[in-house]
Coordinates of C-alpha atoms in Angstrom, one line a residue:
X1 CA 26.6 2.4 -0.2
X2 CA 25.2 0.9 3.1
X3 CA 21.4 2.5 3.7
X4 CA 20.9 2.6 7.3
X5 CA 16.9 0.6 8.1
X6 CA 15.0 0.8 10.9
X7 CA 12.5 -2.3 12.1
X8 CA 8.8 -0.7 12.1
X9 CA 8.5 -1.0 16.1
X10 CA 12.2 0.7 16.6
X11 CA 10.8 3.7 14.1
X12 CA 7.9 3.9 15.9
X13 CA 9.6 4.8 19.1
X14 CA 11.6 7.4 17.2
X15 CA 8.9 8.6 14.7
X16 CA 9.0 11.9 15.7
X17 CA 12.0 12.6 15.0
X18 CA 12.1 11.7 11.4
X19 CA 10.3 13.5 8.0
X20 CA 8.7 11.0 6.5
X21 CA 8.2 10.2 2.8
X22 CA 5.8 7.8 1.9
X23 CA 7.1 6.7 -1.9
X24 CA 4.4 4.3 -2.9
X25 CA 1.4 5.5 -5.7
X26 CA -0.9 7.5 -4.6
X27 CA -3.5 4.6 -4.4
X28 CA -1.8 2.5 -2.5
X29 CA -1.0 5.5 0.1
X30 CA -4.6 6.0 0.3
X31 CA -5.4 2.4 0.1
X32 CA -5.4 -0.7 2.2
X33 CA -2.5 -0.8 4.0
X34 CA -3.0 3.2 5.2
X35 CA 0.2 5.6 6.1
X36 CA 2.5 6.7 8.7
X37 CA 0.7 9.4 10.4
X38 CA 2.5 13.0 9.1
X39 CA 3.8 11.2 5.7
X40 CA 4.0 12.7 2.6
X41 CA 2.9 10.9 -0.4
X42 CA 6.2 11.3 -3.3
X43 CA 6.1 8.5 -5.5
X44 CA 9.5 6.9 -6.2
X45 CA 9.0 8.6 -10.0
X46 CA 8.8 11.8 -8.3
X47 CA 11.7 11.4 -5.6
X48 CA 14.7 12.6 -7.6
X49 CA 12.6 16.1 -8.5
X50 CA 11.2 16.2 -4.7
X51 CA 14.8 16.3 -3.5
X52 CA 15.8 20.3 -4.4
X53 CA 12.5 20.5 -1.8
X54 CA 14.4 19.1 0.8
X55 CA 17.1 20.5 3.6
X56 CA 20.1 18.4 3.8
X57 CA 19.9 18.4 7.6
X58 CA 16.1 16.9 7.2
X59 CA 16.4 13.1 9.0
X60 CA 14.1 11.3 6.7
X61 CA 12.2 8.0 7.2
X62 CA 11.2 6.6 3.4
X63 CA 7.9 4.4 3.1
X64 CA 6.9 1.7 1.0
X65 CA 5.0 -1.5 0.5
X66 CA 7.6 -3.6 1.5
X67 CA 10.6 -1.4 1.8
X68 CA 12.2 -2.1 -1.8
X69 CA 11.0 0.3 -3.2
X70 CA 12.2 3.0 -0.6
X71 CA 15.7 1.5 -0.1
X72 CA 16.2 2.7 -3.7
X73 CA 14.3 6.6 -2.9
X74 CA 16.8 6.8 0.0
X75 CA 19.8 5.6 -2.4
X76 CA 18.5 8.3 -5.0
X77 CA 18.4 11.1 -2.3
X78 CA 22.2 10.1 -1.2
X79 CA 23.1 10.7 -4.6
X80 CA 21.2 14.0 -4.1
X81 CA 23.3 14.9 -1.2
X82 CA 20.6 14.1 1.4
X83 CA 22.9 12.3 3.9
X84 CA 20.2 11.2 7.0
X85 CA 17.9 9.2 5.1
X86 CA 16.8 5.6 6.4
X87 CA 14.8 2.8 5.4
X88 CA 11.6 1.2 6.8
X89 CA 12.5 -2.3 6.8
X90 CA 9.7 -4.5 5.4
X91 CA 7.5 -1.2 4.9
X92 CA 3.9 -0.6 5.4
X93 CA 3.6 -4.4 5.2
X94 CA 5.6 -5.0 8.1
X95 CA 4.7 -1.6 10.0
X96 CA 0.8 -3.1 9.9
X97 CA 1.8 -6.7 10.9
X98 CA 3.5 -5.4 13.9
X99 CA -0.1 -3.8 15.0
X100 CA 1.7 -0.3 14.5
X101 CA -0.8 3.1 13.9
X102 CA -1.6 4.3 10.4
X103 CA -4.0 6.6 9.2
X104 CA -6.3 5.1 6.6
X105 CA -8.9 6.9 4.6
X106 CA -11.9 4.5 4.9
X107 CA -13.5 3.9 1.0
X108 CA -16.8 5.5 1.3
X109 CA -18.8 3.6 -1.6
X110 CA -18.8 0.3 -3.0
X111 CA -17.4 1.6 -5.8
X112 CA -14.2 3.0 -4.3
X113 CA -13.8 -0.4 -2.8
X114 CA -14.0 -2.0 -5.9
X115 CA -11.5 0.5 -7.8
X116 CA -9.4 0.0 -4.8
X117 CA -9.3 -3.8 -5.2
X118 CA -8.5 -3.4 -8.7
X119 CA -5.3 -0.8 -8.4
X120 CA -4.3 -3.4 -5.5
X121 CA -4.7 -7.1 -8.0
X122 CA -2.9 -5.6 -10.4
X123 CA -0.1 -4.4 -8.6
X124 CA 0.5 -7.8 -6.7
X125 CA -0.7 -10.0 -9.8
X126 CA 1.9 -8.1 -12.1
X127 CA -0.7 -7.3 -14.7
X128 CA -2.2 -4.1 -15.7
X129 CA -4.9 -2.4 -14.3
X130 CA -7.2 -2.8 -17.3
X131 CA -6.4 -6.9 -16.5
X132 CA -7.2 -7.1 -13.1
X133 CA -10.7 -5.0 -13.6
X134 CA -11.5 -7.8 -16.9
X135 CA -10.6 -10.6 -13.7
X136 CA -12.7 -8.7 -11.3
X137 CA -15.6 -8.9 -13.4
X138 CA -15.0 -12.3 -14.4
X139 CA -15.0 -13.0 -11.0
X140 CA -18.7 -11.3 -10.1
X141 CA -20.1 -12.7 -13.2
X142 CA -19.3 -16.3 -11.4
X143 CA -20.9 -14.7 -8.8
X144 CA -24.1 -14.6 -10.3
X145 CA -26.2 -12.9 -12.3
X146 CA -28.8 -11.8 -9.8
X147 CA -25.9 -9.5 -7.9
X148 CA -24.1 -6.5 -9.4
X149 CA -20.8 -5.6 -9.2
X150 CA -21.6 -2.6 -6.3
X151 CA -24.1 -4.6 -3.8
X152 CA -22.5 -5.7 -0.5
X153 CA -23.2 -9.5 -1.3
X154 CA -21.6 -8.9 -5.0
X155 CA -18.3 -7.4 -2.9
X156 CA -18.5 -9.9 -0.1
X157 CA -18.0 -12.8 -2.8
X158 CA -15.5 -10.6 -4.8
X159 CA -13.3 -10.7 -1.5
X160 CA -13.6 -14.1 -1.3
X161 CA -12.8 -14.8 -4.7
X162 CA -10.0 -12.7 -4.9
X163 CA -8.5 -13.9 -1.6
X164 CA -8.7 -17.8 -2.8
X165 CA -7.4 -17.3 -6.0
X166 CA -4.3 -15.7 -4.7
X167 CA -3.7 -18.1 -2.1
X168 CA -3.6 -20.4 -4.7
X169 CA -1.3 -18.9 -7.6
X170 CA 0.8 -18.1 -4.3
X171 CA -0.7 -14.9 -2.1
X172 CA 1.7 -11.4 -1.6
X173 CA 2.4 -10.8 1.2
X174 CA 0.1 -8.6 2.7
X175 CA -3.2 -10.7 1.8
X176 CA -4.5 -10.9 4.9
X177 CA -3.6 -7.4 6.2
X178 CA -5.5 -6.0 2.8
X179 CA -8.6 -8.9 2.9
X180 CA -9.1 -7.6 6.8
X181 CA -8.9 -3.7 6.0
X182 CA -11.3 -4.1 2.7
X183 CA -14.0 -6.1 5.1
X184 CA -14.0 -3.8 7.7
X185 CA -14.4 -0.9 5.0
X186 CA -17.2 -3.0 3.8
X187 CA -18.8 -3.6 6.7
X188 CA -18.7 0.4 7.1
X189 CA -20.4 0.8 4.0

């Protein structure tokens, strides 16, 4: 079954004709890379219940990261009988890269940053959430012991440390787009 997928600059031009479903975790639709103005947050687990909440005439735009994830929501709604759905090709990854608008909730405390951080290492290291927060403290303890894990300086070096270590074990995709939206929260802080 063919899933028809849009590029992020020709869904712009159409966006307002589409519902869109955003089917990434809810920290990652609150996180970095933002959301699609008007999107609703269903994660992919949640997609298959979400669809008796649909219309079969809605013409739906699904979301995700890097549009895997919502190729398989729009072949699950198909299989719903939801016939108009269509793919953002490359996802939020590519809708940000091509200098599109989202709508991002700025993290309002170094800690939120910090648990931000953490939900995002773990999800492009492949490790568990409890993993990434034991590296992100191994990580400001090299830092140094005179700077705690919620001062500006202590975060500045965490970015740092966090961007170079993935750009050597081979950096996702959207590293810089995430390292560019967590300094300018910082900087807000």
């Amino acid at each position: 079954m063919q899933i028809p997928e849009l590029d992020p600059r020709t869904a712009h031009a159409a966006i307002a004709s589409f519902r869109i479903l955003d089917v990434r975790e809810a920290f990652e639709f609150e996180g970095p890379l933002g959301a699609l103005a008007g999107a609703v947050n269903v994660p992919l687990g949640e997609v298959a219940q979400y669809a008796g909440a649909l219309d079969a005439t809605d013409h739906l735009l699904l979301v995700c990261r890097s549009g895997r994830r919502s190729e398989t929501a729009c072949r699950i709604l198909r299989q719903r009988g939801m016939p108009d759905v269509t793919n953002l090709t490359g996802g939020m990854i590519a809708w940000n890269g091509a200098a599109l608008p989202v709508v991002r909730k700025r993290l309002e405390s170094p800690e939120s940053l910090r648990e931000s951080l953490t939900h995002w290492l773990a999800q492009v290291s492949g490790v568990n959430r409890a993993k990434a927060g034991e590296r992100i403290a191994a990580w400001l303890q090299e830092a140094g012991p005179s700077t705690s894990g919620t001062t500006r300086e202590a975060l500045e070096l965490l970015l740092a440390h966090v961007e170079q270590a993935l750009r050597q074990t081979g950096a996702p995709s959207d590293l810089d787009l995430t390292m560019d939206a967590y300094r300018r929260d910082l900087s807000a802080l």
